[in-house]
Amino acid sequence: MNIRTKLYLFYITFFAILTIPVIIDFTRFGLLHLANPFLTLSTETYKIALVLGFSSILAYFIVLIFIRKNITNKLEYISILIFRFTLALVMMFSYGFGKIAFKQFELNYAAMDTLLRDVSDADLVWYFYGRSNIETFLLGLAEVIPCILLLFRRTTFLGAVLLLPVLLGVILVLVFNSIGTLDLTVSLMLLLFDIGILLFYRKEIVTLFISAKNKLNFPFSGNKTRLLFSIGKILFISNFVFLY
């Protein structure tokens, strides 16, 4: 077994273990945001570092055991299964259904009575996304549909692909509007769970790109025609370069 395969197995095992604190946090038992210190560590940074360190050690020994017993395919299946259902649980019930059923983006009265220059970034984001009920509903569907696809083995790959830009969009909103360190941490972990699923399909993805690379064949004959198309592409690109 080569080093890439071992790193891949460690990756999916490590993040499969990390689904536990994510689900605990999602259910609001509060592993990462307890009011009282967790194991006498009072800051979120130390709590997160402790969880990451323990998960790394545990993942290393789990991978080692499965490699020695030559049952890494079972480790893959279990890890991907955990990713699928964790993403479906968190994204559907914490994000998607909240937008569809309850219009997640609701401003409080204090924010509505505050001058625009004094409104927080989070409230501005909430107001912007909450202006249209249809937009909120469509955003909810964009989160729920991929999660439903993740629940079935035959549509897991499609669900993971569709969920990737959704998670990236959530992370960009959180990063550039300073909305909660903990929310950003959980969102990043959800993204890494989704990447874990896509890594399982890495060979299929590479094959797809290779097979699709030359799919759009040039249907015209003659060097003059090729030259005209090349000049047209250069002029089209140059137009944007000079204008912008």
PDB file of N, CA, C and O in Angstrom, residues 2 4-5 8-9 12 76 157 196-208:
ATOM      1  N   ASN A   2       0.644   2.155  -0.955  1.00  0.00           N
ATOM      2  CA  ASN A   2       1.484   3.346  -1.063  1.00  0.00           C
ATOM      3  C   ASN A   2       1.079   4.415  -0.057  1.00  0.00           C
ATOM      4  O   ASN A   2       0.032   4.342   0.590  1.00  0.00           O
ATOM      5  N   ARG A   4       0.126   7.494  -0.515  1.00  0.00           N
ATOM      6  CA  ARG A   4      -1.085   8.269  -0.846  1.00  0.00           C
ATOM      7  C   ARG A   4      -2.342   7.578  -0.318  1.00  0.00           C
ATOM      8  O   ARG A   4      -3.243   8.236   0.212  1.00  0.00           O
ATOM      9  N   THR A   5      -2.390   6.281  -0.482  1.00  0.00           N
ATOM     10  CA  THR A   5      -3.546   5.526   0.014  1.00  0.00           C
ATOM     11  C   THR A   5      -3.635   5.606   1.534  1.00  0.00           C
ATOM     12  O   THR A   5      -4.725   5.752   2.099  1.00  0.00           O
ATOM     13  N   TYR A   8      -4.862   8.996   2.490  1.00  0.00           N
ATOM     14  CA  TYR A   8      -6.301   9.061   2.208  1.00  0.00           C
ATOM     15  C   TYR A   8      -7.101   8.366   3.305  1.00  0.00           C
ATOM     16  O   TYR A   8      -8.108   8.896   3.794  1.00  0.00           O
ATOM     17  N   LEU A   9      -6.660   7.180   3.711  1.00  0.00           N
ATOM     18  CA  LEU A   9      -7.345   6.443   4.774  1.00  0.00           C
ATOM     19  C   LEU A   9      -7.303   7.204   6.092  1.00  0.00           C
ATOM     20  O   LEU A   9      -8.289   7.236   6.831  1.00  0.00           O
ATOM     21  N   ILE A  12      -9.888  10.232   5.829  1.00  0.00           N
ATOM     22  CA  ILE A  12     -11.307   9.921   6.005  1.00  0.00           C
ATOM     23  C   ILE A  12     -11.596   9.404   7.418  1.00  0.00           C
ATOM     24  O   ILE A  12     -12.668   9.662   7.970  1.00  0.00           O
ATOM     25  N   GLU A  76     -13.272   2.354   4.598  1.00  0.00           N
ATOM     26  CA  GLU A  76     -13.747   3.338   3.621  1.00  0.00           C
ATOM     27  C   GLU A  76     -15.268   3.464   3.679  1.00  0.00           C
ATOM     28  O   GLU A  76     -15.804   4.569   3.728  1.00  0.00           O
ATOM     29  N   PHE A 157     -22.441  10.425  -5.083  1.00  0.00           N
ATOM     30  CA  PHE A 157     -21.473  11.260  -5.808  1.00  0.00           C
ATOM     31  C   PHE A 157     -22.122  12.553  -6.285  1.00  0.00           C
ATOM     32  O   PHE A 157     -21.562  13.647  -6.121  1.00  0.00           O
ATOM     33  N   GLY A 196     -14.021  14.518   1.651  1.00  0.00           N
ATOM     34  CA  GLY A 196     -13.734  13.115   1.941  1.00  0.00           C
ATOM     35  C   GLY A 196     -14.543  12.174   1.058  1.00  0.00           C
ATOM     36  O   GLY A 196     -14.028  11.158   0.578  1.00  0.00           O
ATOM     37  N   ILE A 197     -15.818  12.517   0.833  1.00  0.00           N
ATOM     38  CA  ILE A 197     -16.654  11.700  -0.058  1.00  0.00           C
ATOM     39  C   ILE A 197     -16.126  11.773  -1.480  1.00  0.00           C
ATOM     40  O   ILE A 197     -16.020  10.753  -2.181  1.00  0.00           O
ATOM     41  N   LEU A 198     -15.774  12.983  -1.935  1.00  0.00           N
ATOM     42  CA  LEU A 198     -15.277  13.149  -3.303  1.00  0.00           C
ATOM     43  C   LEU A 198     -13.937  12.439  -3.505  1.00  0.00           C
ATOM     44  O   LEU A 198     -13.659  11.952  -4.610  1.00  0.00           O
ATOM     45  N   LEU A 199     -13.118  12.376  -2.464  1.00  0.00           N
ATOM     46  CA  LEU A 199     -11.852  11.643  -2.569  1.00  0.00           C
ATOM     47  C   LEU A 199     -12.092  10.154  -2.812  1.00  0.00           C
ATOM     48  O   LEU A 199     -11.281   9.486  -3.455  1.00  0.00           O
ATOM     49  N   PHE A 200     -13.178   9.646  -2.271  1.00  0.00           N
ATOM     50  CA  PHE A 200     -13.524   8.243  -2.502  1.00  0.00           C
ATOM     51  C   PHE A 200     -13.757   7.986  -3.995  1.00  0.00           C
ATOM     52  O   PHE A 200     -13.471   6.900  -4.499  1.00  0.00           O
ATOM     53  N   TYR A 201     -14.267   9.025  -4.695  1.00  0.00           N
ATOM     54  CA  TYR A 201     -14.542   8.920  -6.134  1.00  0.00           C
ATOM     55  C   TYR A 201     -13.430   9.562  -6.967  1.00  0.00           C
ATOM     56  O   TYR A 201     -13.665   9.950  -8.116  1.00  0.00           O
ATOM     57  N   ARG A 202     -12.228   9.674  -6.418  1.00  0.00           N
ATOM     58  CA  ARG A 202     -11.143  10.398  -7.088  1.00  0.00           C
ATOM     59  C   ARG A 202     -10.793   9.779  -8.451  1.00  0.00           C
ATOM     60  O   ARG A 202     -10.508  10.511  -9.409  1.00  0.00           O
ATOM     61  N   LYS A 203     -10.795   8.461  -8.558  1.00  0.00           N
ATOM     62  CA  LYS A 203     -10.457   7.814  -9.824  1.00  0.00           C
ATOM     63  C   LYS A 203     -11.516   8.110 -10.883  1.00  0.00           C
ATOM     64  O   LYS A 203     -11.196   8.365 -12.051  1.00  0.00           O
ATOM     65  N   GLU A 204     -12.773   8.074 -10.471  1.00  0.00           N
ATOM     66  CA  GLU A 204     -13.859   8.376 -11.405  1.00  0.00           C
ATOM     67  C   GLU A 204     -13.802   9.837 -11.864  1.00  0.00           C
ATOM     68  O   GLU A 204     -14.083  10.131 -13.035  1.00  0.00           O
ATOM     69  N   ILE A 205     -13.432  10.738 -10.955  1.00  0.00           N
ATOM     70  CA  ILE A 205     -13.341  12.162 -11.304  1.00  0.00           C
ATOM     71  C   ILE A 205     -12.227  12.391 -12.322  1.00  0.00           C
ATOM     72  O   ILE A 205     -12.402  13.114 -13.306  1.00  0.00           O
ATOM     73  N   VAL A 206     -11.068  11.771 -12.082  1.00  0.00           N
ATOM     74  CA  VAL A 206      -9.947  11.901 -13.017  1.00  0.00           C
ATOM     75  C   VAL A 206     -10.320  11.332 -14.382  1.00  0.00           C
ATOM     76  O   VAL A 206     -10.056  11.952 -15.429  1.00  0.00           O
ATOM     77  N   THR A 207     -10.958  10.168 -14.385  1.00  0.00           N
ATOM     78  CA  THR A 207     -11.393   9.548 -15.638  1.00  0.00           C
ATOM     79  C   THR A 207     -12.383  10.431 -16.382  1.00  0.00           C
ATOM     80  O   THR A 207     -12.319  10.572 -17.615  1.00  0.00           O
ATOM     81  N   LEU A 208     -13.290  11.055 -15.640  1.00  0.00           N
ATOM     82  CA  LEU A 208     -14.283  11.945 -16.239  1.00  0.00           C
ATOM     83  C   LEU A 208     -13.620  13.133 -16.928  1.00  0.00           C
ATOM     84  O   LEU A 208     -13.964  13.478 -18.063  1.00  0.00           O
TER      85      LEU A 208
END
